[in-house]
mmCIF file of C-alpha atoms in Angstrom:
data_model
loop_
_atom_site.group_PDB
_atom_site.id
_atom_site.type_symbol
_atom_site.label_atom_id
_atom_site.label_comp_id
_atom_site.label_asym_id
_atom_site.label_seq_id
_atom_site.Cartn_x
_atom_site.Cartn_y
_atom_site.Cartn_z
ATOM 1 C CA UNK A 1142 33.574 -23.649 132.685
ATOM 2 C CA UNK A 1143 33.236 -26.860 130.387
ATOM 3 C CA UNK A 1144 34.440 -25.866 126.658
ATOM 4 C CA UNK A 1145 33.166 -27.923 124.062
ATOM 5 C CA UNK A 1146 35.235 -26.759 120.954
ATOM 6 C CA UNK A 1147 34.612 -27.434 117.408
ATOM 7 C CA UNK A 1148 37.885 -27.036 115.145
ATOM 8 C CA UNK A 1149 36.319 -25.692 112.370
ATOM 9 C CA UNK A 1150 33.106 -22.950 111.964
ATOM 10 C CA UNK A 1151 32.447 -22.827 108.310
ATOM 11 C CA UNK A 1152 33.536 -24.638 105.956
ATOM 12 C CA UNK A 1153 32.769 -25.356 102.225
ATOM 13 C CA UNK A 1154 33.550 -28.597 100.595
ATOM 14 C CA UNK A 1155 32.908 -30.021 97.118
ATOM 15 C CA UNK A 1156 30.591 -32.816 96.411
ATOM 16 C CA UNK A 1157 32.052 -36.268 96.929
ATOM 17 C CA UNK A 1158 35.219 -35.353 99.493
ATOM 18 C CA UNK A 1159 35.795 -36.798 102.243
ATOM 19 C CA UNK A 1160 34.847 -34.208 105.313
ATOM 20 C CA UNK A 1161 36.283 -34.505 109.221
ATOM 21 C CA UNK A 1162 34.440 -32.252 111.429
ATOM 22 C CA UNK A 1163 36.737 -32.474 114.875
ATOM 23 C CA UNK A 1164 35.638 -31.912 118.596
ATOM 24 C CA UNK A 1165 37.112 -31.775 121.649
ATOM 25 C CA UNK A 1166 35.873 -31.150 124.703
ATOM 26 C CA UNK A 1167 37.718 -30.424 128.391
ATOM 27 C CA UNK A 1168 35.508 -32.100 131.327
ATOM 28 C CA UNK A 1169 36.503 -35.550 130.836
ATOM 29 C CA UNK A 1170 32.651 -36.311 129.797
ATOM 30 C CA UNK A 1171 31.865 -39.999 129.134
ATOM 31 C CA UNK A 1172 29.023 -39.278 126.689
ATOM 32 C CA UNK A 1173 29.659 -37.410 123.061
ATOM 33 C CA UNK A 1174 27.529 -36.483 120.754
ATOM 34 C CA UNK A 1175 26.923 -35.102 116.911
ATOM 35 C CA UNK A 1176 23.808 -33.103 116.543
ATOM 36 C CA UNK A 1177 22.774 -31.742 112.784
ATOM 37 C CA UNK A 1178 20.220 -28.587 113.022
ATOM 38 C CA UNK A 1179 18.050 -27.674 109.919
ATOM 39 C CA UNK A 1180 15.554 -24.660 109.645
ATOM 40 C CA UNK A 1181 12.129 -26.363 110.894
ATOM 41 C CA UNK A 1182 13.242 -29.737 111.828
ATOM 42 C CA UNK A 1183 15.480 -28.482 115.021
ATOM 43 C CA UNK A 1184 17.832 -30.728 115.894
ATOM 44 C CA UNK A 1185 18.353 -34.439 115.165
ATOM 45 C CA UNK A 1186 21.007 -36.581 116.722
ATOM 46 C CA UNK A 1187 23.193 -38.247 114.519
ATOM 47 C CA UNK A 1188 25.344 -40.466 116.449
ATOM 48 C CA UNK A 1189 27.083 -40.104 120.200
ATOM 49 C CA UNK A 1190 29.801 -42.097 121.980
ATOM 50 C CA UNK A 1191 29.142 -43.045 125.725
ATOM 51 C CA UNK A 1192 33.175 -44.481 126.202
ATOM 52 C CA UNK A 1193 36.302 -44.683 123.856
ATOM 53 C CA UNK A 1194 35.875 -46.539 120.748
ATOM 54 C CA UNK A 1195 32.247 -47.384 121.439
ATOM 55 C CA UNK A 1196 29.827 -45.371 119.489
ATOM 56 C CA UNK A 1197 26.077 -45.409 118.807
ATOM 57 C CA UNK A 1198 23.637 -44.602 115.897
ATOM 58 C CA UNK A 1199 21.124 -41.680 116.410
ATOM 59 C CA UNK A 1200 18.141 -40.883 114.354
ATOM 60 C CA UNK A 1201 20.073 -39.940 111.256
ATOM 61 C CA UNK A 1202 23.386 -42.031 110.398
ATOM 62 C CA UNK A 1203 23.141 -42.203 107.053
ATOM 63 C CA UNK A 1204 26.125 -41.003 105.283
ATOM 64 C CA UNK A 1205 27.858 -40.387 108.263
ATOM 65 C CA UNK A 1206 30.282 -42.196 110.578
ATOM 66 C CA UNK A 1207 32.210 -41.417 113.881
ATOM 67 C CA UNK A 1208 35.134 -41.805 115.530
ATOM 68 C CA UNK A 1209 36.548 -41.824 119.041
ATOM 69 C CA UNK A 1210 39.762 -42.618 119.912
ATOM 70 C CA UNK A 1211 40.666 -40.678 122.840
ATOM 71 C CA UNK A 1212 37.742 -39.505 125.978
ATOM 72 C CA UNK A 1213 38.316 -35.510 125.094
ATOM 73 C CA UNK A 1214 37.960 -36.496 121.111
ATOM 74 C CA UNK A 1215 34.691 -36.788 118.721
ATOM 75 C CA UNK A 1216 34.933 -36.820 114.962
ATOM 76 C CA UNK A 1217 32.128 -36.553 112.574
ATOM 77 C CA UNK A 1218 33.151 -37.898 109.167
ATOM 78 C CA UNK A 1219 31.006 -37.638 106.076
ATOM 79 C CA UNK A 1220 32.836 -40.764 103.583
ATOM 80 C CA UNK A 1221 31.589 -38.513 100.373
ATOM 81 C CA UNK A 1222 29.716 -35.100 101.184
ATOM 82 C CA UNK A 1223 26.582 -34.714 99.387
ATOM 83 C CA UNK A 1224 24.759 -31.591 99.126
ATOM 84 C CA UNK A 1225 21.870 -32.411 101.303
ATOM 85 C CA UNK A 1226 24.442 -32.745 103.723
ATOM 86 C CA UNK A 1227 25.006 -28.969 103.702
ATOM 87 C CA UNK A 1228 23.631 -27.800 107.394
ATOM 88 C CA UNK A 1229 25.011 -26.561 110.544
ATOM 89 C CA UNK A 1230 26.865 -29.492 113.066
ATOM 90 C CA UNK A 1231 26.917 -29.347 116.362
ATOM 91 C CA UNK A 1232 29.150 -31.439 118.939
ATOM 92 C CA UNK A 1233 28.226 -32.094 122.528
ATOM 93 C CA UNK A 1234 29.536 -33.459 125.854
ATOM 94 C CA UNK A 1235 28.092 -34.693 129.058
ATOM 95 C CA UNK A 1236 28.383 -37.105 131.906
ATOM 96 C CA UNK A 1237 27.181 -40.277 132.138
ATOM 97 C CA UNK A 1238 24.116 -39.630 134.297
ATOM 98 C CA UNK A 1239 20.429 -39.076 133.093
ATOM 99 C CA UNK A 1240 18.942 -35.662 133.307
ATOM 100 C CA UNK A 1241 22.192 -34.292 133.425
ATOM 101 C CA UNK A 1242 22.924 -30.903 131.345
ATOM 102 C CA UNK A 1243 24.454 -31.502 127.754
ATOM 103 C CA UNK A 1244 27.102 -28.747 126.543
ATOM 104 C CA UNK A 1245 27.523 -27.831 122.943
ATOM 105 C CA UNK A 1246 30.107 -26.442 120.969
ATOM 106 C CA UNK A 1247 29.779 -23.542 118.891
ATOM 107 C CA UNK A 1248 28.719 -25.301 115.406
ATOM 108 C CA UNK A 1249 30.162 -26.012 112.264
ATOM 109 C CA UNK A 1250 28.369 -24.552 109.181
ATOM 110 C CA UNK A 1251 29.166 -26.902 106.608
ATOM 111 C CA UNK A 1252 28.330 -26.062 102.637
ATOM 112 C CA UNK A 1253 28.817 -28.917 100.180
ATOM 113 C CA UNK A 1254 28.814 -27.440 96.703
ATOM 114 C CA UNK B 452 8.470 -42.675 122.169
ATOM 115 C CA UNK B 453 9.318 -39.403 124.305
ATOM 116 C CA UNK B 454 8.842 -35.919 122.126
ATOM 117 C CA UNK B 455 8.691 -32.511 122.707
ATOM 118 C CA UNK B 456 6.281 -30.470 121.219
ATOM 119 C CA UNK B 457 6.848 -26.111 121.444
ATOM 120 C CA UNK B 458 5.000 -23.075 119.446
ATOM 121 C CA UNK B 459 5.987 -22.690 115.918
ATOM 122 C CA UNK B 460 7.949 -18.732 116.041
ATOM 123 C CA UNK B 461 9.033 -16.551 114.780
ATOM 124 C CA UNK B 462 7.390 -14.591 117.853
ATOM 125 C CA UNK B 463 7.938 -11.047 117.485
ATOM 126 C CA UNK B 464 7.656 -8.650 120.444
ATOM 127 C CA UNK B 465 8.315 -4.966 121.663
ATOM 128 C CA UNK B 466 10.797 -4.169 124.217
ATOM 129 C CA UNK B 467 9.338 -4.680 127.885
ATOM 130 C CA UNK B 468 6.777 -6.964 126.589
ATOM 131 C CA UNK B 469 5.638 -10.208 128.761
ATOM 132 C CA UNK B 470 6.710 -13.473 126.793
ATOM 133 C CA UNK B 471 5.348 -16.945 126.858
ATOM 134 C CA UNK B 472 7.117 -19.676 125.049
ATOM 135 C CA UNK B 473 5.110 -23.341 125.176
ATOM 136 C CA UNK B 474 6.222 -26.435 125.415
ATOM 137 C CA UNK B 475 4.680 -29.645 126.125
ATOM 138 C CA UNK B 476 5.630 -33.451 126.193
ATOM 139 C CA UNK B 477 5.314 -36.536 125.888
ATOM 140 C CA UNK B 478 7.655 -39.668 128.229
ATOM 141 C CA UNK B 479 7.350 -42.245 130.186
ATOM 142 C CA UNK B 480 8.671 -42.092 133.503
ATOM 143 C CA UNK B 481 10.179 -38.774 135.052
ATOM 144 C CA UNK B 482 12.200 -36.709 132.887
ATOM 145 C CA UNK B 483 14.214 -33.485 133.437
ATOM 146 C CA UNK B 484 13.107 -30.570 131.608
ATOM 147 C CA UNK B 485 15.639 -28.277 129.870
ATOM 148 C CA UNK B 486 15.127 -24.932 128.021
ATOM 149 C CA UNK B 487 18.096 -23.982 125.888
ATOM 150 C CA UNK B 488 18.939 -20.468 123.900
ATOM 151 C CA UNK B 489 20.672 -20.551 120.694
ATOM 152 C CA UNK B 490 22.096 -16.834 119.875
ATOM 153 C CA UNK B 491 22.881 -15.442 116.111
ATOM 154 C CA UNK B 492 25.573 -17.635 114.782
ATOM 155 C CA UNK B 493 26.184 -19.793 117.822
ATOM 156 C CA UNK B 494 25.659 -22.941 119.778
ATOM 157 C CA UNK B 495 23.110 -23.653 122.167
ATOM 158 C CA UNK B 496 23.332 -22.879 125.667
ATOM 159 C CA UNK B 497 21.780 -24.105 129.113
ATOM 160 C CA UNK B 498 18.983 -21.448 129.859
ATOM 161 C CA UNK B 499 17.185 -22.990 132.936
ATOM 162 C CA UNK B 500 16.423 -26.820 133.987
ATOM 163 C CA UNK B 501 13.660 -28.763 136.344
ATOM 164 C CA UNK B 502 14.601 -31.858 137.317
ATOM 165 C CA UNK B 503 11.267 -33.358 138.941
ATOM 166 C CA UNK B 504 7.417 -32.279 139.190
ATOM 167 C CA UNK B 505 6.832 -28.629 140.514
ATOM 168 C CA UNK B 506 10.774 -27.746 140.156
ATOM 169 C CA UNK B 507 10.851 -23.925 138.826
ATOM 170 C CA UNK B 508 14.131 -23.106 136.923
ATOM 171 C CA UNK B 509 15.346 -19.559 136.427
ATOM 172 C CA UNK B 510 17.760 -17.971 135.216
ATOM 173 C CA UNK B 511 18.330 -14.074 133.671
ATOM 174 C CA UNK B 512 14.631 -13.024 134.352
ATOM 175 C CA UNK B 513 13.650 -16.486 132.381
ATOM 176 C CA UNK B 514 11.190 -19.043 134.745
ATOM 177 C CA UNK B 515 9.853 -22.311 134.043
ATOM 178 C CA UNK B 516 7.634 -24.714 135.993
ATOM 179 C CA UNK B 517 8.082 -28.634 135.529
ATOM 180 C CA UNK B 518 4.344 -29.427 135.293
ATOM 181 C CA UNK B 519 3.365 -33.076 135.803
ATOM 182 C CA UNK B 520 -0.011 -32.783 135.794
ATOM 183 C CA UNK B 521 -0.163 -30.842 131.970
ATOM 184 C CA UNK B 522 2.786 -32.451 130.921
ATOM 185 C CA UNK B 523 4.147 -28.941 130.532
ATOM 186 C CA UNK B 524 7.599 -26.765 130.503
ATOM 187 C CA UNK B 525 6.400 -23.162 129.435
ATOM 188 C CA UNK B 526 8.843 -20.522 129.208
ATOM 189 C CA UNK B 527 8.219 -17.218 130.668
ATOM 190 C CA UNK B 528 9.690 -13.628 131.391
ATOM 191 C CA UNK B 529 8.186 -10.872 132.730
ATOM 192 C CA UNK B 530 9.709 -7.889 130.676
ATOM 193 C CA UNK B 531 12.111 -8.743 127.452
ATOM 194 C CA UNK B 532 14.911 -7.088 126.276
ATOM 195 C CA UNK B 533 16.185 -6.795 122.363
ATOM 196 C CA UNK B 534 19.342 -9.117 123.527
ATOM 197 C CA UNK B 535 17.174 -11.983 124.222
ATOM 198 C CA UNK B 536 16.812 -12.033 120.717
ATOM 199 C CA UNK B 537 17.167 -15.528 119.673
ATOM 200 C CA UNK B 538 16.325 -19.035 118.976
ATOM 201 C CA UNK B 539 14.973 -20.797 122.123
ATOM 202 C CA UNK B 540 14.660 -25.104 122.419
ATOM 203 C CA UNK B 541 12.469 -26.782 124.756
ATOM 204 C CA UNK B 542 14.113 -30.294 125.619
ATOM 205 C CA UNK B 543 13.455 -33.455 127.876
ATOM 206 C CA UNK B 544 16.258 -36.238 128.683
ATOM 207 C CA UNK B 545 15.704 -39.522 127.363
ATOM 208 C CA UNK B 546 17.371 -42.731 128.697
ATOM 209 C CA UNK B 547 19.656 -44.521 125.670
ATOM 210 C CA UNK B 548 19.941 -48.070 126.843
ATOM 211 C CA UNK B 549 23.654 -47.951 125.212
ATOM 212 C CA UNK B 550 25.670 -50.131 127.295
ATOM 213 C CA UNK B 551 24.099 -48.495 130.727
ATOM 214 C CA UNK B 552 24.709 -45.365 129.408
ATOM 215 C CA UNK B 553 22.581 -42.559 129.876
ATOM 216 C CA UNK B 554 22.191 -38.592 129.098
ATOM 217 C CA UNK B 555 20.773 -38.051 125.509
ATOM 218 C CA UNK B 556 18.037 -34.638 124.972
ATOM 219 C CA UNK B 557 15.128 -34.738 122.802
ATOM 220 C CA UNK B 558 14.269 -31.413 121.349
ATOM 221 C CA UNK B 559 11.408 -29.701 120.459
ATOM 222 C CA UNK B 560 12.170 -27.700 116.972
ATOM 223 C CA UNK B 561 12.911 -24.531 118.183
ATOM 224 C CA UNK B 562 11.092 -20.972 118.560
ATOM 225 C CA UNK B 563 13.004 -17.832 117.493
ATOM 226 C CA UNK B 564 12.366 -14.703 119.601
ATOM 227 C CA UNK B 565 13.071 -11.406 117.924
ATOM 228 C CA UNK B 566 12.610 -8.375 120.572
ATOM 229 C CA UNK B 567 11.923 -4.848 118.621
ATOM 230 C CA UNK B 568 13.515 -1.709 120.468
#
């Protein structure tokens, strides 16, 4: 089975910190992704990765950047957490083909007090 | 662009009862169509898929028909059960022109099922 795994699920952070959310995932996927889900706006794609070191902007980069320095390894990193960055995260894998199913990890709830 | 548009929840239902779940959308070219289930406190996962016109996907008493002609995906299952309590997402894939890379979902905004005993 593909595991996506997310190496934190809640955590709470105060405003202006520096924040790594970590993800690693075991199917040698090219593409990588960081999803951020919010009560009546579903899901919106923040930024994904289709290769090492090459990374993309979604629909909502703002305040956010990404790293990816090794296939199995996406990090989500918020420079200084605000608190309308307080949601749930969600990391994803696939391959590099079209129509192809993407796996998620189990979420990170991050709360930025 | 390509979007997906699904019923605004919560639905609430009684045990056994028949459910429907819309979705409809909009792309250019031929998508695959992807319903996903998000349980209490967890990530999404893969419910069912139709990768070209007329394709049904099923899975756990859960059927979908890829629908060209309506530009539909609607989720269906015959007789529910309290544990398919949960958040369900309608999605379509969408080509990112990324350095010839491929594989990104658009979602609809989600539809949370809760089944009373």
């Amino acid at each position: 089975d593909v595991k996506v795994t997310q190496s934190s699920r809640y955590l709470v952070k105060r405003t202006g910190e520096k924040v790594f959310l970590e993800c690693v995932q075991d199917m040698d996927h090219e593409n990588m992704f960081w999803y951020r889900q919010d009560p009546g706006l579903g899901l919106r794609l923040i930024y994904f990765s289709y290769d090492v070191k090459m990374k993309e902007k979604g629909d909502i980069p703002e305040g956010y950047s990404v790293s990816r320095e090794k296939k199995e390894r996406f990090s989500l990193i918020l420079e200084s957490a605000s608190t309308n960055q307080t949601s749930m995260y969600l990391c994803a894998s696939s391959i590099l083909i079209s129509g192809n199913t993407i796996y998620f990890g189990e979420g990170s709830w991050l709360t930025v007090v | 662009g390509n979007s997906v548009t699904q019923m605004e929840g919560p639905v609430t239902l009684s045990e056994e009862a028949f459910l429907t779940i819309n979705c409809t959308y909009t792309a250019t070219g031929y998508p695959s169509l992807f319903w996903y289930v998000q349980y209490p406190g967890e990530g999404l996962q893969l419910l069912l898929k139709a990768t070209k016109a007329d394709d049904k996907g099923s899975n756990k008493g859960f059927e979908a028909t890829y629908r060209k002609e309506t530009t539909s995906f609607h989720l269906e299952k015959g007789s529910v059960q309290v544990s398919d309590s949960a958040v369900y997402f309608c999605a379509l894939s969408d080509r990112m022109n990324y350095g010839g890379s491929q594989g990104n979902l658009i979602f609809g905004k989600g539809t949370k099922l809760s089944v009373k005993p």
